[in-house]
Structures are given as structure tokens and as C-alpha cells.
């Protein structure tokens, strides 16, 4: 436990968190622009959740030895990961039981002060439909993979929290 506690207080741990978020964002752009899979609005929201996780990594990198920084970073990480699980599960439900009356929006509902789809439409403008399942791997849809990924982020966060608040 002492080694893990030191790992949580290291820049390496927060750098890994940042790199994992950047890797997922790059994968999303690969799916969109190389594989020509159009993201739906729920996919775009999940991109924002992953950006929140990457932002937590950046904040943690600032001064990982300081408890306040670790708590702020972990809070952003937790909010983003739990929101990501919720979004991925909602998308999975839409795809697994398509209902013509339960459709997703064509435009994201970002706050007026942060219209990401206007600022960077190449990343945050949805062009696909939520009911489409354009890709599977090992017979698992992208929405299901994202549930697994976000749940893994939550589990790792719980391990981090046990060390973040330890006095050692």
C-alpha cells in the first residue's frame, strides 16, 4: 500500500491518466475520420467526459504531492468518469432497444458560455444517429466498450482515493 500511495503522489500516475484520456480522444478521432464512423450526440458527450478525465490528469500533474491538488483532480476525474458511465449506458440502452419516440438530439446541448460544437465542430459536432451501431469488436459495441472503460476509470479512482486520503 505504501508503494501505491507514493505512486498516487507521483507525476507518473497523473501522466498516465492524462495519456489514457488523450489516447481515447485520438481513438475517437480515428474512428471518425479514418474509419468514417459518424459520432452521435451521446458519443460527443462521452468525448467531453474523457476530456474531463484528461483535464484531471493535467491538474494532478501540476503538484501531485499536494493534497488539495490531488483532491481537485480526483473530483474532476470522478465526476467525468461517473458521467461517462451514465452516458455510455444511456447510449447502450438506446441502441439495444431502439424506440422511435426516444431519439437523441441532432445538436449537443452545451452551455451557452461553452458552445464546443461551434468552437470546434470537427470534434464536437455530432453527425451520426444514436441508434446506429456502426462498429463492434469481439461482438461488443462501442457503447458497451465505453461502459467498461468508464467503469475501469471509476474503479481505479476508488483505489486512488484510498491512497489520496491516507496519511502515509
JSON list of N, CA and C in Angstrom, two decimals, residues 3 36 51 59-61 80 94 97 105 118 124 137 141 152 163 165:
[
{"chain": "A", "resi": 3, "resn": "UNK", "atom": "N", "xyz": [3.75, 1.69, -1.49]},
{"chain": "A", "resi": 3, "resn": "UNK", "atom": "CA", "xyz": [4.23, 1.97, -2.85]},
{"chain": "A", "resi": 3, "resn": "UNK", "atom": "C", "xyz": [3.12, 2.62, -3.68]},
{"chain": "A", "resi": 36, "resn": "UNK", "atom": "N", "xyz": [-14.42, 6.52, -40.81]},
{"chain": "A", "resi": 36, "resn": "UNK", "atom": "CA", "xyz": [-15.63, 7.19, -41.31]},
{"chain": "A", "resi": 36, "resn": "UNK", "atom": "C", "xyz": [-16.88, 6.80, -40.53]},
{"chain": "A", "resi": 51, "resn": "UNK", "atom": "N", "xyz": [-12.44, 14.13, -21.94]},
{"chain": "A", "resi": 51, "resn": "UNK", "atom": "CA", "xyz": [-11.64, 15.35, -21.79]},
{"chain": "A", "resi": 51, "resn": "UNK", "atom": "C", "xyz": [-11.55, 15.77, -20.32]},
{"chain": "A", "resi": 59, "resn": "UNK", "atom": "N", "xyz": [-4.31, 18.51, -14.12]},
{"chain": "A", "resi": 59, "resn": "UNK", "atom": "CA", "xyz": [-4.34, 19.16, -12.80]},
{"chain": "A", "resi": 59, "resn": "UNK", "atom": "C", "xyz": [-3.48, 18.36, -11.81]},
{"chain": "A", "resi": 60, "resn": "UNK", "atom": "N", "xyz": [-3.61, 17.04, -11.85]},
{"chain": "A", "resi": 60, "resn": "UNK", "atom": "CA", "xyz": [-2.79, 16.20, -10.97]},
{"chain": "A", "resi": 60, "resn": "UNK", "atom": "C", "xyz": [-1.31, 16.34, -11.24]},
{"chain": "A", "resi": 61, "resn": "UNK", "atom": "N", "xyz": [-0.95, 16.61, -12.49]},
{"chain": "A", "resi": 61, "resn": "UNK", "atom": "CA", "xyz": [0.46, 16.79, -12.84]},
{"chain": "A", "resi": 61, "resn": "UNK", "atom": "C", "xyz": [1.05, 18.07, -12.26]},
{"chain": "A", "resi": 80, "resn": "UNK", "atom": "N", "xyz": [-16.30, 13.17, -14.10]},
{"chain": "A", "resi": 80, "resn": "UNK", "atom": "CA", "xyz": [-16.20, 12.81, -15.52]},
{"chain": "A", "resi": 80, "resn": "UNK", "atom": "C", "xyz": [-16.43, 11.33, -15.75]},
{"chain": "A", "resi": 94, "resn": "UNK", "atom": "N", "xyz": [-30.33, 2.94, -25.74]},
{"chain": "A", "resi": 94, "resn": "UNK", "atom": "CA", "xyz": [-30.93, 3.43, -26.99]},
{"chain": "A", "resi": 94, "resn": "UNK", "atom": "C", "xyz": [-30.65, 2.45, -28.12]},
{"chain": "A", "resi": 97, "resn": "UNK", "atom": "N", "xyz": [-32.45, -1.23, -27.56]},
{"chain": "A", "resi": 97, "resn": "UNK", "atom": "CA", "xyz": [-33.91, -1.26, -27.65]},
{"chain": "A", "resi": 97, "resn": "UNK", "atom": "C", "xyz": [-34.38, 0.03, -28.32]},
{"chain": "A", "resi": 105, "resn": "UNK", "atom": "N", "xyz": [-30.80, 13.98, -29.62]},
{"chain": "A", "resi": 105, "resn": "UNK", "atom": "CA", "xyz": [-30.79, 15.27, -30.30]},
{"chain": "A", "resi": 105, "resn": "UNK", "atom": "C", "xyz": [-29.79, 15.28, -31.45]},
{"chain": "A", "resi": 118, "resn": "UNK", "atom": "N", "xyz": [-19.66, 24.75, -31.68]},
{"chain": "A", "resi": 118, "resn": "UNK", "atom": "CA", "xyz": [-19.38, 25.91, -32.52]},
{"chain": "A", "resi": 118, "resn": "UNK", "atom": "C", "xyz": [-17.89, 26.22, -32.56]},
{"chain": "A", "resi": 124, "resn": "UNK", "atom": "N", "xyz": [-16.63, 18.18, -31.95]},
{"chain": "A", "resi": 124, "resn": "UNK", "atom": "CA", "xyz": [-17.80, 18.18, -31.07]},
{"chain": "A", "resi": 124, "resn": "UNK", "atom": "C", "xyz": [-19.15, 18.33, -31.79]},
{"chain": "A", "resi": 137, "resn": "UNK", "atom": "N", "xyz": [-16.44, -4.91, -31.66]},
{"chain": "A", "resi": 137, "resn": "UNK", "atom": "CA", "xyz": [-15.19, -5.66, -31.51]},
{"chain": "A", "resi": 137, "resn": "UNK", "atom": "C", "xyz": [-15.46, -6.75, -30.49]},
{"chain": "A", "resi": 141, "resn": "UNK", "atom": "N", "xyz": [-20.34, -3.69, -28.66]},
{"chain": "A", "resi": 141, "resn": "UNK", "atom": "CA", "xyz": [-20.48, -2.40, -29.33]},
{"chain": "A", "resi": 141, "resn": "UNK", "atom": "C", "xyz": [-19.57, -1.35, -28.69]},
{"chain": "A", "resi": 152, "resn": "UNK", "atom": "N", "xyz": [-13.89, 1.17, -15.45]},
{"chain": "A", "resi": 152, "resn": "UNK", "atom": "CA", "xyz": [-12.49, 0.96, -15.06]},
{"chain": "A", "resi": 152, "resn": "UNK", "atom": "C", "xyz": [-11.91, 2.25, -14.48]},
{"chain": "A", "resi": 163, "resn": "UNK", "atom": "N", "xyz": [-5.67, 5.96, -1.35]},
{"chain": "A", "resi": 163, "resn": "UNK", "atom": "CA", "xyz": [-4.30, 6.45, -1.12]},
{"chain": "A", "resi": 163, "resn": "UNK", "atom": "C", "xyz": [-4.24, 7.95, -0.99]},
{"chain": "A", "resi": 165, "resn": "UNK", "atom": "N", "xyz": [-6.23, 9.91, 0.49]},
{"chain": "A", "resi": 165, "resn": "UNK", "atom": "CA", "xyz": [-6.59, 10.35, 1.83]},
{"chain": "A", "resi": 165, "resn": "UNK", "atom": "C", "xyz": [-5.82, 9.63, 2.93]}
]
